[in-house]
Structures are given as structure tokens and as C-alpha cells.
Amino acid sequence: MISAVIFDLDGVIVSTDEYHFRAWQELAKDLGVPFSREDNSRQRGVSRMESLEVLLEKSERSYTRDEKLALAEKKNMVYRELLAQLSPEEILPGAMEFAEESRKMGLKIAVGSSSRNTPFILKKIGLTDYFDAVADGNDIQRSKPDPQVFLIAAERLHTPPEKCLVIEDADAGVEAAKAGGMSALAVGAAKEHPNADIRAESLDGLRVAEIMGLLS
Ligand code: G6P
Ligand code: MG
């Protein structure tokens, strides 16, 4: 019996994907490294430093740890500038309806995101105090597909993992949910993930009651 829903942030609650892409693309251009949408899709759900490693796979030179930290910081500055224009209008269709219906059904709701920009993004979209708990990139040592961020969210909700449903748009996120012993609803880019318990195009039009029925 599910008693809590943990939402991934980027790509589930809000559409920041294009901003991440543009910021990484700018860095790649500076470094003279080719960077495609396909490379970008491998960065979904994983930490900033691991995302940088994806980009640097095509680089001809190697970088020291300090240089990598500086490159990640540079990308983040560009990303934060792009996020300045973020508003509640960029909340993805169906996300708020799903959260509201979850609440009405007595389920607890949380955010579980690898992003260290989570507090900033939640503020920009007006949801800072909306969730019962938030666990994000600032809380973790291991990013998805490790389940750490979701396990922290579950703990903050005082809910055992097997009673949590995770909503994810990243393959790494679906794998993290399952590794943590949780149910997974895969949407968007992860919608075909074989390990997901339920797959859907997006949250738009999904009814929580129906999803719970499919899981019981
Ligand atoms: C999310 C995104 C990833 C991103 C990660 C870290 O999981 O899907 O693409 O790399 O957050 O984001 P940050 O905002 O901390 O750079
Ligand atoms: Mg995501």
C-alpha cells in the first residue's frame, strides 16, 4: 500500500532540461568538444560532476580535479542565469494536479532530486514550502542510480521505502527507485524503462487513484 509519493524535480515537476542542455552546450563550445542531445540525455538524473564527465568523454585533453570543479562551476553560472527566467508557468502539465490529488488521498509528498539547485528552482516556481519533505543534491554523496536521495526523502517522510512511489523521467532515477525498494512511475525520457512498475508519456491526465489501483 503506497503512502507517499516522491517526485523527481527536473523533467517531472518543472521543465529545466532545455536550460541544462544550453548551459552544457555553451561549455562544450568553449572547450571545442562535440556535444549532442544524445550526450545530454545521458546527463539526465546524474550529478553535475558526473554530467561533466559525460561531456569530457569526447575531449582530447584531460583535466585536473580543480579544473573540473571550475568547469562545473562555469556551467552552473550559465545555467543559473538561464534559470533567472524560470516561473510557475514552467511547471509541467499534470504535475500540480498529481501532487494535489495525492495530498487529498492522504499521501505524503516529497521531492527527490540530484540537483543542488533544487531550493533555488522550488523558489522560482513558488513551491518552497509546498512539499512535506525535500531531499536533493546537497544532501547526498552518491547520485542516482544510487538510491540515497530517495532513501533520505523517505526517511524525512517517516515512510518505509516499500510504501513510496517515485516519479522519474531519467533511466538512472528509475534504477535508483528500484534499488531503494520503491515503486517507480516512469515518464518522459524514461517512459520505456523495463524496470518501471508503471510507464506513461507524462503526468498530464494521470489520476493518482488509478495509479494506486494498478500498484495494489
Ligand atoms: C538533475 C538533472 C541532471 C543534473 C542534476 C544536477 O538530476 O536531471 O541533468 O545534472 O540534476 O543538477 P545541478 O542543478 O546540481 O547542476
Ligand atoms: Mg529528472
CSV table of C-alpha atoms and ligand atoms in Angstrom, one decimal:
chain,number,residue,atom,x,y,z
A,1,MET,CA,0.0,0.0,0.0
A,2,ILE,CA,1.6,3.3,-1.2
A,3,SER,CA,1.5,6.1,1.4
A,4,ALA,CA,4.0,8.6,-0.1
A,5,VAL,CA,4.9,10.0,-3.5
A,6,ILE,CA,8.4,11.2,-4.2
A,7,PHE,CA,8.7,13.5,-7.2
A,8,ASP,CA,11.9,14.0,-9.2
A,9,LEU,CA,12.3,17.7,-10.0
A,10,ASP,CA,13.9,18.3,-13.4
A,11,GLY,CA,11.7,16.8,-16.1
A,12,VAL,CA,8.9,15.7,-13.7
A,13,ILE,CA,7.8,18.9,-11.9
A,14,VAL,CA,9.5,21.5,-14.0
A,15,SER,CA,11.0,21.7,-17.5
A,16,THR,CA,14.6,22.7,-16.9
A,17,ASP,CA,16.0,20.2,-19.4
A,18,GLU,CA,16.5,22.8,-22.1
A,19,TYR,CA,18.4,25.1,-19.8
A,20,HIS,CA,20.7,22.3,-18.7
A,21,PHE,CA,21.3,21.5,-22.4
A,22,ARG,CA,22.0,25.1,-23.4
A,23,ALA,CA,24.4,25.6,-20.5
A,24,TRP,CA,26.4,22.4,-21.2
A,25,GLN,CA,26.4,23.2,-24.9
A,26,GLU,CA,28.0,26.6,-24.2
A,27,LEU,CA,30.7,25.0,-22.1
A,28,ALA,CA,31.3,22.3,-24.8
A,29,LYS,CA,31.7,25.1,-27.4
A,30,ASP,CA,34.2,26.9,-25.2
A,31,LEU,CA,36.2,23.7,-24.8
A,32,GLY,CA,35.9,22.7,-28.5
A,33,VAL,CA,34.2,19.4,-27.6
A,34,PRO,CA,31.3,18.0,-29.7
A,35,PHE,CA,28.1,17.7,-27.6
A,36,SER,CA,24.8,16.3,-28.8
A,37,ARG,CA,21.3,15.8,-27.5
A,38,GLU,CA,22.2,12.2,-27.0
A,39,ASP,CA,25.1,13.1,-24.7
A,40,ASN,CA,22.7,15.4,-22.9
A,41,SER,CA,20.2,12.6,-22.3
A,42,ARG,CA,22.9,10.6,-20.5
A,43,GLN,CA,23.3,13.5,-18.1
A,44,ARG,CA,19.6,13.2,-17.0
A,45,GLY,CA,19.3,12.5,-13.3
A,46,VAL,CA,23.0,12.3,-12.6
A,47,SER,CA,25.1,14.8,-10.6
A,48,ARG,CA,26.7,17.9,-12.0
A,49,MET,CA,30.2,16.4,-11.8
A,50,GLU,CA,29.1,13.1,-13.4
A,51,SER,CA,27.4,15.1,-16.1
A,52,LEU,CA,30.7,17.0,-16.7
A,53,GLU,CA,32.4,13.6,-17.1
A,54,VAL,CA,29.9,12.7,-19.9
A,55,LEU,CA,30.8,15.9,-21.7
A,56,LEU,CA,34.5,15.4,-21.3
A,57,GLU,CA,34.4,11.8,-22.7
A,58,LYS,CA,34.9,13.5,-26.1
A,59,SER,CA,37.6,15.8,-25.0
A,60,GLU,CA,41.1,15.2,-26.4
A,61,ARG,CA,42.8,16.6,-23.3
A,62,SER,CA,42.5,15.6,-19.6
A,63,TYR,CA,41.6,17.9,-16.8
A,64,THR,CA,42.7,18.0,-13.2
A,65,ARG,CA,40.2,17.8,-10.4
A,66,ASP,CA,40.4,21.5,-9.8
A,67,GLU,CA,40.0,22.3,-13.4
A,68,LYS,CA,36.9,20.1,-13.5
A,69,LEU,CA,35.4,21.9,-10.5
A,70,ALA,CA,36.0,25.2,-12.2
A,71,LEU,CA,34.3,23.9,-15.4
A,72,ALA,CA,31.3,22.6,-13.5
A,73,GLU,CA,31.0,26.0,-11.7
A,74,LYS,CA,31.2,27.8,-15.1
A,75,LYS,CA,28.4,25.6,-16.4
A,76,ASN,CA,26.4,26.3,-13.3
A,77,MET,CA,26.8,30.1,-13.6
A,78,VAL,CA,25.3,29.9,-17.2
A,79,TYR,CA,22.6,27.6,-16.0
A,80,ARG,CA,21.6,29.9,-13.1
A,81,GLU,CA,21.5,32.8,-15.5
A,82,LEU,CA,19.1,30.9,-17.7
A,83,LEU,CA,17.0,29.9,-14.6
A,84,ALA,CA,16.5,33.5,-13.8
A,85,GLN,CA,13.6,33.5,-16.2
A,86,LEU,CA,12.0,30.4,-14.6
A,87,SER,CA,8.5,30.9,-13.4
A,88,PRO,CA,5.5,28.8,-12.2
A,89,GLU,CA,4.4,28.7,-15.9
A,90,GLU,CA,7.2,26.2,-16.5
A,91,ILE,CA,5.7,23.7,-14.1
A,92,LEU,CA,5.0,20.6,-16.3
A,93,PRO,CA,1.4,19.8,-17.2
A,94,GLY,CA,-0.3,17.5,-14.7
A,95,ALA,CA,2.4,17.8,-12.0
A,96,MET,CA,0.4,20.0,-9.6
A,97,GLU,CA,-2.8,18.1,-10.2
A,98,PHE,CA,-1.0,14.8,-9.4
A,99,ALA,CA,0.5,16.3,-6.2
A,100,GLU,CA,-2.8,17.8,-5.2
A,101,GLU,CA,-4.7,14.6,-5.7
A,102,SER,CA,-2.0,12.7,-3.8
A,103,ARG,CA,-2.5,15.1,-0.9
A,104,LYS,CA,-6.3,14.7,-1.0
A,105,MET,CA,-5.9,11.0,-0.8
A,106,GLY,CA,-3.8,11.3,2.4
A,107,LEU,CA,-0.5,10.5,0.7
A,108,LYS,CA,2.6,12.4,1.8
A,109,ILE,CA,4.6,14.2,-1.0
A,110,ALA,CA,8.3,14.9,-1.4
A,111,VAL,CA,10.9,16.0,-3.9
A,112,GLY,CA,13.9,13.7,-4.5
A,113,SER,CA,16.4,15.4,-6.9
A,114,SER,CA,20.1,15.1,-7.7
A,115,SER,CA,20.1,18.9,-8.3
A,116,ARG,CA,22.0,21.2,-5.9
A,117,ASN,CA,19.8,24.0,-7.4
A,118,THR,CA,16.6,22.4,-6.0
A,119,PRO,CA,16.0,25.1,-3.4
A,120,PHE,CA,16.5,27.8,-6.0
A,121,ILE,CA,14.3,26.2,-8.5
A,122,LEU,CA,11.5,25.5,-6.0
A,123,LYS,CA,11.6,29.2,-5.0
A,124,LYS,CA,11.4,30.3,-8.6
A,125,ILE,CA,8.3,28.2,-9.2
A,126,GLY,CA,6.7,29.2,-5.9
A,127,LEU,CA,6.8,25.7,-4.3
A,128,THR,CA,9.4,26.3,-1.5
A,129,ASP,CA,7.1,25.2,1.4
A,130,TYR,CA,4.7,23.0,-0.7
A,131,PHE,CA,6.2,19.5,-0.1
A,132,ASP,CA,6.3,17.6,3.1
A,133,ALA,CA,10.0,16.9,2.6
A,134,VAL,CA,12.8,17.7,0.1
A,135,ALA,CA,16.0,15.7,-0.4
A,136,ASP,CA,18.4,17.0,-3.1
A,137,GLY,CA,21.9,17.1,-4.4
A,138,ASN,CA,23.1,19.0,-1.3
A,139,ASP,CA,22.2,16.0,0.9
A,140,ILE,CA,23.9,13.2,-0.9
A,141,GLN,CA,27.3,11.7,-1.6
A,142,ARG,CA,26.1,9.2,-4.3
A,143,SER,CA,23.8,10.3,-7.1
A,144,LYS,CA,21.2,8.2,-9.0
A,145,PRO,CA,21.2,5.3,-9.9
A,146,ASP,CA,22.2,5.0,-6.2
A,147,PRO,CA,19.0,5.2,-4.1
A,148,GLN,CA,20.5,7.6,-1.5
A,149,VAL,CA,18.4,10.7,-2.4
A,150,PHE,CA,15.1,8.7,-2.4
A,151,LEU,CA,16.0,6.9,0.9
A,152,ILE,CA,16.7,10.3,2.6
A,153,ALA,CA,13.3,11.6,1.2
A,154,ALA,CA,11.5,8.5,2.6
A,155,GLU,CA,13.2,8.9,5.9
A,156,ARG,CA,12.2,12.6,6.1
A,157,LEU,CA,8.6,11.5,5.4
A,158,HIS,CA,8.9,8.8,8.1
A,159,THR,CA,7.7,6.3,5.4
A,160,PRO,CA,9.3,2.9,4.7
A,161,PRO,CA,10.7,2.7,1.1
A,162,GLU,CA,8.3,-0.1,0.1
A,163,LYS,CA,5.4,2.3,0.7
A,164,CYS,CA,6.9,5.0,-1.6
A,165,LEU,CA,6.1,5.7,-5.2
A,166,VAL,CA,8.9,7.5,-7.1
A,167,ILE,CA,8.1,9.5,-10.3
A,168,GLU,CA,11.0,9.8,-12.6
A,169,ASP,CA,11.9,10.9,-16.1
A,170,ALA,CA,15.5,9.6,-16.0
A,171,ASP,CA,16.6,6.0,-16.5
A,172,ALA,CA,19.1,6.5,-13.6
A,173,GLY,CA,16.2,7.6,-11.4
A,174,VAL,CA,14.0,4.6,-12.2
A,175,GLU,CA,17.0,2.4,-11.3
A,176,ALA,CA,17.6,4.4,-8.1
A,177,ALA,CA,14.0,3.9,-7.0
A,178,LYS,CA,14.0,0.2,-7.7
A,179,ALA,CA,17.4,-0.2,-6.0
A,180,GLY,CA,15.8,1.5,-2.9
A,181,GLY,CA,13.0,-0.9,-2.8
A,182,MET,CA,10.4,1.6,-4.1
A,183,SER,CA,7.8,1.6,-6.8
A,184,ALA,CA,8.6,3.6,-9.9
A,185,LEU,CA,6.4,5.5,-12.3
A,186,ALA,CA,8.4,6.4,-15.4
A,187,VAL,CA,7.5,9.3,-17.5
A,188,GLY,CA,9.1,11.3,-20.4
A,189,ALA,CA,12.5,10.2,-21.4
A,190,ALA,CA,12.3,7.1,-19.1
A,191,LYS,CA,8.9,6.1,-20.3
A,192,GLU,CA,10.1,2.9,-21.8
A,193,HIS,CA,12.3,1.8,-18.9
A,194,PRO,CA,11.8,-2.0,-18.4
A,195,ASN,CA,12.2,-1.9,-14.6
A,196,ALA,CA,9.4,0.7,-14.1
A,197,ASP,CA,6.2,-0.5,-12.4
A,198,ILE,CA,4.2,1.9,-14.5
A,199,ARG,CA,5.0,3.8,-17.7
A,200,ALA,CA,3.3,6.9,-19.0
A,201,GLU,CA,4.0,9.7,-21.5
A,202,SER,CA,3.7,12.3,-18.8
A,203,LEU,CA,1.8,13.2,-15.7
A,204,ASP,CA,-0.8,15.1,-17.8
A,205,GLY,CA,-4.2,13.5,-17.3
A,206,LEU,CA,-3.0,10.7,-15.0
A,207,ARG,CA,-5.2,10.0,-12.0
A,208,VAL,CA,-3.5,9.1,-8.7
A,209,ALA,CA,-6.4,6.8,-7.8
A,210,GLU,CA,-5.9,4.8,-11.0
A,211,ILE,CA,-2.1,4.6,-10.5
A,212,MET,CA,-2.6,3.3,-6.9
A,213,GLY,CA,-5.1,0.7,-8.2
A,214,LEU,CA,-2.5,-0.6,-10.7
A,215,LEU,CA,0.1,-0.9,-7.9
A,216,SER,CA,-2.1,-2.7,-5.4
B,1,G6P,C1,19.1,16.7,-12.3
B,1,G6P,C2,19.2,16.7,-13.8
B,1,G6P,C3,20.6,16.4,-14.2
B,1,G6P,C4,21.6,17.3,-13.5
B,1,G6P,C5,21.5,17.2,-12.0
B,1,G6P,C6,22.4,18.0,-11.2
B,1,G6P,O1,19.1,15.4,-11.9
B,1,G6P,O2,18.3,15.8,-14.4
B,1,G6P,O3,20.7,16.6,-15.6
B,1,G6P,O4,22.9,17.1,-13.8
B,1,G6P,O5,20.1,17.4,-11.6
B,1,G6P,O6,21.9,19.4,-11.3
B,1,G6P,P1,22.6,20.7,-10.7
B,1,G6P,O7,21.5,21.7,-10.7
B,1,G6P,O8,23.0,20.3,-9.3
B,1,G6P,O9,23.7,21.0,-11.6
B,2,MG,MG,14.7,14.3,-14.0
